[in-house]
Amino acid sequence: MRILSGIQASGVLHIGNYFGMMRPAIALQVEGEAFYFIADYHALTTVRDPKALRENTRGVALDFLACGLDPERATLFRQSDVPQVTELAWILSTVAPMGLLERAHSYKDKLARGLSATAGLFNYPVLMAADILIYDSDVVPVGKDQKQHIEITRDLAAKMNETFGPIFKLPEPRIEAATEVVPGLDGQKMSKSYGNNIDIFSDEKETRKRVMSIVTDSTRVEAPKDPSRSTIFQLYSLVASKDQIANMRERFQKGGTGYSDFKRELFEKLWEYFAPMRKCREEILADKSYIDNVLARGAERANQVADHVMTRVRAAVGL
Ligand code: TYM
């Protein structure tokens, strides 16, 4: 089984990225041949500062490694180290129906947020399809927000197969029900672009500040509270043990504890949960060439697979 996923190099990673994609991806690295990459071509649709893009790319590699990606098992690489993927994106774009791309939620969301309507933004799902298909991927672990992109990938693969004969496998999304949408501070999907993120590796003061600013309703301290509608409880459920979760649920329902006490408990657990990753991150940072070596090895392996698939694609389409 080949597993593939990507993460944009558009800034520091938050716990939505971690629970939605990184943790499942790390768990899958022992179940098959995993390919994980940092999507710097995709990040170019929003990041215009070359220095920031370069730093973000290395930063994502560092954080992914610190969180448990094992480069002896999984191939970690930069998307742009395999430029053949842009060739495949072009080929796919020649069969991609405009209507299919026009229906993409993420494109519409980005325009609604005020990003200008560039061709790159519009073609974003085509490049993502190329990312997936160029590695003959079977399974793609992602959060729910990427589901439609995987469906588009399957549509494009099927269209290519219909037109040119069997070239591509049809990949399956792997979405963990419990973490498919990790809520942010305001209860909406956690996202850097909404400013409601809690980052994995912020310092203690900042992390505490973010947790304490989770939006709550005006239920009084004494009154019972609904855990299922609370962002605090949902996030706590990701990092606490079964007993601790049951205990917090009970205290929510009983009343007598205020939201700020629950937030303090959430902060403690969250801080404790990521402690081993913070330690690992320090160790990686101490070895100056580690990340570059991992990425260079990853690029080599990814290129081998991509070249193999592109030979098949070029032959099939007549290039
Ligand atoms: P990106 O960089 O926005 O997010 C990386 C991964 O994190 C997941 N995620 C979340 N999951 C649950 N709750 C949240 N609040 C949350 N926020 C983010 C995303 O679903 C994603 O899995 N287009 C992709 C990058 C990409 C890619 C690919 C992914 C490029 N090519 C090929 C898979 C295969 C993206 O922007 O993810």
XYZ file of C-alpha atoms and ligand atoms in Angstrom:
356
model
C 0.000 0.000 0.000
C 1.352 3.421 -0.879
C 0.325 6.271 1.407
C 0.743 9.895 0.419
C -0.057 13.253 1.913
C 1.089 16.851 1.789
C 1.039 19.906 3.948
C 1.386 23.463 2.740
C 4.441 25.507 3.576
C 2.350 28.513 4.474
C 3.431 29.034 8.083
C 3.770 27.239 11.375
C 1.678 24.152 12.015
C -1.305 24.070 14.342
C -2.944 21.290 16.301
C -5.642 20.975 13.606
C -2.907 19.929 11.168
C -1.528 17.580 13.792
C -4.692 15.713 14.771
C -6.343 15.948 11.337
C -3.440 14.771 9.227
C -0.004 14.420 10.824
C -0.923 11.994 13.592
C -2.863 9.661 11.242
C -0.081 9.941 8.647
C 2.568 9.076 11.245
C 0.498 6.087 12.402
C 0.240 4.884 8.784
C 3.988 4.978 8.118
C 4.327 1.467 9.561
C 1.512 0.076 7.404
C 2.905 0.730 3.972
C 5.239 2.832 1.908
C 4.613 6.411 2.977
C 5.389 9.551 0.960
C 4.890 12.857 2.766
C 5.809 16.188 1.276
C 5.826 19.890 1.960
C 3.688 21.618 -0.634
C 5.786 24.655 -1.488
C 4.379 25.029 -5.027
C 0.915 25.202 -3.496
C 2.080 27.672 -0.854
C 3.208 29.983 -3.672
C -0.475 30.761 -4.276
C -0.451 32.750 -1.026
C 3.156 33.289 0.143
C 4.963 36.010 -1.821
C 8.095 36.305 0.279
C 10.848 33.958 -0.984
C 12.735 33.934 2.302
C 9.571 33.119 4.242
C 8.647 30.342 1.810
C 12.084 28.742 2.147
C 11.992 29.020 5.936
C 8.434 27.721 6.201
C 9.337 24.719 4.075
C 12.200 23.713 6.353
C 10.071 24.574 9.382
C 7.304 22.190 8.311
C 9.879 19.438 7.736
C 11.302 20.076 11.217
C 7.887 20.010 12.895
C 6.757 16.893 11.045
C 9.948 15.082 12.054
C 9.604 16.300 15.649
C 6.047 14.964 15.766
C 7.229 11.459 14.910
C 7.672 11.138 11.166
C 10.379 8.512 10.836
C 12.554 9.221 7.784
C 13.798 5.619 7.819
C 10.251 4.470 7.123
C 8.617 7.381 5.321
C 9.930 9.453 2.433
C 9.827 13.150 3.360
C 10.463 15.628 0.572
C 9.799 19.064 -0.862
C 7.140 19.167 -3.556
C 9.349 21.401 -5.720
C 12.192 18.864 -5.644
C 10.026 16.827 -8.024
C 9.252 19.384 -10.749
C 7.797 16.638 -12.988
C 4.648 17.085 -10.915
C 3.990 20.386 -12.693
C 4.236 18.593 -16.047
C 1.646 16.096 -14.891
C -0.526 18.960 -13.606
C -0.444 20.443 -17.111
C -1.414 17.143 -18.713
C -4.270 16.676 -16.225
C -5.445 20.242 -16.816
C -6.027 19.392 -20.482
C -8.783 16.960 -19.465
C -10.025 18.848 -16.370
C -13.538 20.227 -16.901
C -13.793 23.921 -15.943
C -17.090 23.208 -14.179
C -15.447 20.665 -11.893
C -12.846 23.216 -10.773
C -15.414 25.988 -10.497
C -17.278 23.909 -7.927
C -14.225 23.565 -5.635
C -15.133 24.872 -2.162
C -11.621 25.843 -1.229
C -11.301 28.090 -4.306
C -14.602 29.775 -3.503
C -13.616 30.166 0.171
C -10.316 31.739 -0.756
C -11.996 34.282 -3.052
C -14.526 35.020 -0.316
C -11.593 35.738 2.037
C -10.311 38.317 -0.420
C -7.529 36.444 -2.232
C -7.274 37.482 -5.871
C -8.539 35.008 -8.408
C -5.272 33.799 -9.955
C -5.025 30.875 -12.359
C -2.779 29.187 -9.774
C -5.482 29.333 -7.135
C -8.024 28.006 -9.628
C -5.752 25.160 -10.715
C -4.776 24.278 -7.151
C -6.774 20.997 -7.194
C -5.163 19.932 -10.482
C -1.688 20.240 -8.999
C -2.916 18.374 -5.940
C -4.251 15.594 -8.185
C -0.847 15.432 -9.862
C 0.824 15.176 -6.416
C -1.269 12.153 -5.620
C -1.276 10.393 -8.986
C 2.431 10.780 -9.734
C 3.247 8.451 -6.816
C 0.632 5.787 -7.662
C -0.898 6.487 -4.245
C -3.497 4.186 -2.735
C -4.408 6.056 0.432
C -4.356 9.768 1.243
C -4.710 10.706 4.951
C -6.249 14.197 5.210
C -8.683 16.314 7.199
C -12.245 16.695 5.946
C -11.513 20.012 4.213
C -9.462 18.109 1.617
C -12.132 15.526 0.812
C -13.410 17.315 -2.268
C -9.862 17.630 -3.595
C -9.455 13.851 -3.425
C -12.764 13.425 -5.240
C -11.512 15.766 -7.972
C -8.309 13.688 -8.125
C -10.353 10.524 -8.652
C -12.436 12.245 -11.353
C -9.321 13.388 -13.208
C -7.675 9.954 -12.920
C -10.821 8.297 -14.267
C -11.019 10.799 -17.120
C -7.383 10.128 -18.081
C -7.959 6.364 -17.922
C -11.059 6.678 -20.106
C -9.251 8.825 -22.626
C -5.839 7.154 -22.806
C -6.273 3.699 -21.291
C -5.382 2.525 -17.790
C -2.684 4.847 -16.435
C -3.657 5.727 -12.893
C -4.834 4.061 -9.713
C -7.845 5.691 -8.062
C -6.734 6.828 -4.587
C -8.910 6.661 -1.456
C -9.075 9.428 1.143
C -8.456 8.332 4.740
C -10.299 10.698 7.074
C -10.397 10.027 10.825
C -13.958 10.660 11.993
C -12.924 11.872 15.456
C -10.504 14.483 14.154
C -11.832 15.319 10.700
C -12.484 18.943 11.719
C -10.499 20.146 14.726
C -12.174 23.319 16.023
C -10.254 26.557 16.565
C -10.606 29.194 19.280
C -13.950 30.415 17.909
C -15.397 26.934 17.318
C -14.943 27.150 13.513
C -12.483 24.828 11.767
C -8.997 25.606 13.072
C -7.107 27.407 10.346
C -4.184 29.787 10.228
C -6.078 31.966 7.796
C -8.975 32.378 10.246
C -6.542 33.387 13.031
C -8.173 30.863 15.400
C -5.190 28.510 15.602
C -3.282 26.989 18.505
C 0.162 26.172 17.155
C 1.959 22.962 18.066
C 5.245 24.609 18.967
C 4.387 28.058 20.342
C 6.031 28.865 23.656
C 4.257 28.247 26.935
C 3.039 31.806 27.435
C 1.549 32.083 23.961
C -0.061 28.632 24.115
C -1.643 29.473 27.476
C -2.874 32.803 26.123
C -4.450 31.121 23.086
C -6.161 28.434 25.179
C -7.491 31.017 27.653
C -8.993 32.975 24.730
C -11.224 30.100 23.540
C -14.674 31.564 22.971
C -17.341 30.309 25.420
C -21.009 31.055 26.014
C -22.294 32.955 29.043
C -23.404 29.978 31.174
C -22.782 30.794 34.866
C -20.195 28.879 36.904
C -22.850 27.000 38.952
C -24.943 25.982 35.939
C -24.558 22.666 34.047
C -22.782 22.977 30.702
C -23.044 21.002 27.475
C -19.681 19.298 26.782
C -20.661 18.296 23.234
C -20.952 21.969 22.235
C -17.750 23.087 23.928
C -14.507 23.674 22.038
C -12.648 23.275 25.342
C -14.079 19.805 25.835
C -13.520 18.791 22.213
C -9.860 19.782 22.351
C -9.424 18.191 25.774
C -10.777 14.938 24.328
C -7.867 14.892 21.868
C -5.156 15.020 24.512
C -6.533 13.508 27.742
C -6.991 9.889 28.806
C -10.398 8.159 28.739
C -10.853 8.581 32.502
C -9.865 12.220 32.414
C -12.298 12.861 29.566
C -15.115 11.100 31.452
C -14.293 13.113 34.561
C -14.389 16.426 32.689
C -17.660 15.456 30.982
C -19.212 14.777 34.364
C -18.069 18.107 35.800
C -19.421 19.931 32.735
C -22.801 18.318 33.250
C -22.877 18.810 37.002
C -22.125 22.538 37.036
C -20.020 24.300 39.645
C -16.870 24.614 37.517
C -16.248 27.690 35.361
C -14.941 27.674 31.814
C -11.659 29.276 32.882
C -10.885 26.293 35.150
C -11.597 23.905 32.278
C -9.348 25.999 30.034
C -6.506 25.757 32.561
C -6.883 21.975 32.610
C -6.887 21.884 28.813
C -3.721 23.968 28.689
C -1.928 21.632 31.133
C -2.846 18.534 29.160
C -2.000 20.093 25.814
C 1.351 21.298 27.079
C 2.120 17.853 28.503
C 0.950 16.061 25.327
C 3.429 17.877 23.092
C 6.355 17.815 25.585
C 8.140 14.819 23.959
C 7.756 16.439 20.527
C 9.254 19.704 21.822
C 12.233 17.751 23.150
C 12.677 15.920 19.872
C 12.487 19.230 17.990
C 15.343 20.645 20.069
C 17.444 17.584 19.291
C 16.811 17.874 15.563
C 17.665 21.580 15.661
C 20.989 20.777 17.317
C 22.061 18.818 14.223
C 22.453 21.489 11.564
C 22.481 19.225 8.505
C 19.825 16.717 9.615
C 16.804 18.264 7.885
C 18.668 18.943 4.642
C 19.952 15.362 4.564
C 16.472 13.946 5.146
C 15.002 16.156 2.405
C 17.793 15.294 -0.048
C 17.277 11.568 0.475
C 13.527 12.031 0.211
C 13.863 13.949 -3.045
C 15.942 11.167 -4.550
C 13.421 8.471 -3.683
C 10.406 10.574 -4.731
C 12.048 11.339 -8.079
C 12.580 7.642 -8.787
C 8.878 6.894 -8.379
C 7.721 10.036 -10.194
C 10.038 9.351 -13.167
C 8.700 5.841 -13.424
C 5.067 7.023 -13.489
C 5.806 9.914 -15.873
C 7.396 7.538 -18.378
C 4.097 5.662 -18.403
C 2.048 8.884 -18.697
C 4.113 10.371 -21.518
C 3.951 7.167 -23.503
C 0.185 6.925 -22.998
C -0.599 10.475 -24.126
C 1.893 10.578 -27.019
C 4.671 12.798 -25.707
P -3.080 22.139 4.533
O -1.647 22.529 4.502
O -4.106 23.226 4.576
O -3.371 21.196 5.755
C -2.591 20.038 5.972
C -3.479 18.939 6.504
O -4.066 19.322 7.738
C -5.458 19.100 7.698
N -6.135 20.114 8.526
C -7.088 19.846 9.420
N -7.661 18.678 9.794
C -8.606 18.722 10.752
N -8.998 19.879 11.349
C -8.461 21.078 11.012
N -8.852 22.196 11.612
C -7.461 21.089 9.990
N -6.734 22.062 9.403
C -5.933 21.451 8.510
C -5.837 19.261 6.232
O -7.057 18.606 5.945
C -4.658 18.616 5.557
O -4.819 17.221 5.466
N -4.087 21.013 -0.199
C -3.441 20.516 0.995
C -1.970 20.180 0.791
C -1.721 19.224 -0.313
C -2.028 17.823 -0.319
C -1.605 17.350 -1.582
C -2.630 16.978 0.597
C -1.131 19.530 -1.499
N -1.059 18.403 -2.263
C -1.765 15.999 -1.926
C -2.785 15.621 0.239
C -2.356 15.155 -1.013
C -3.554 21.587 2.052
O -3.681 22.739 1.770
O -3.406 21.148 3.309
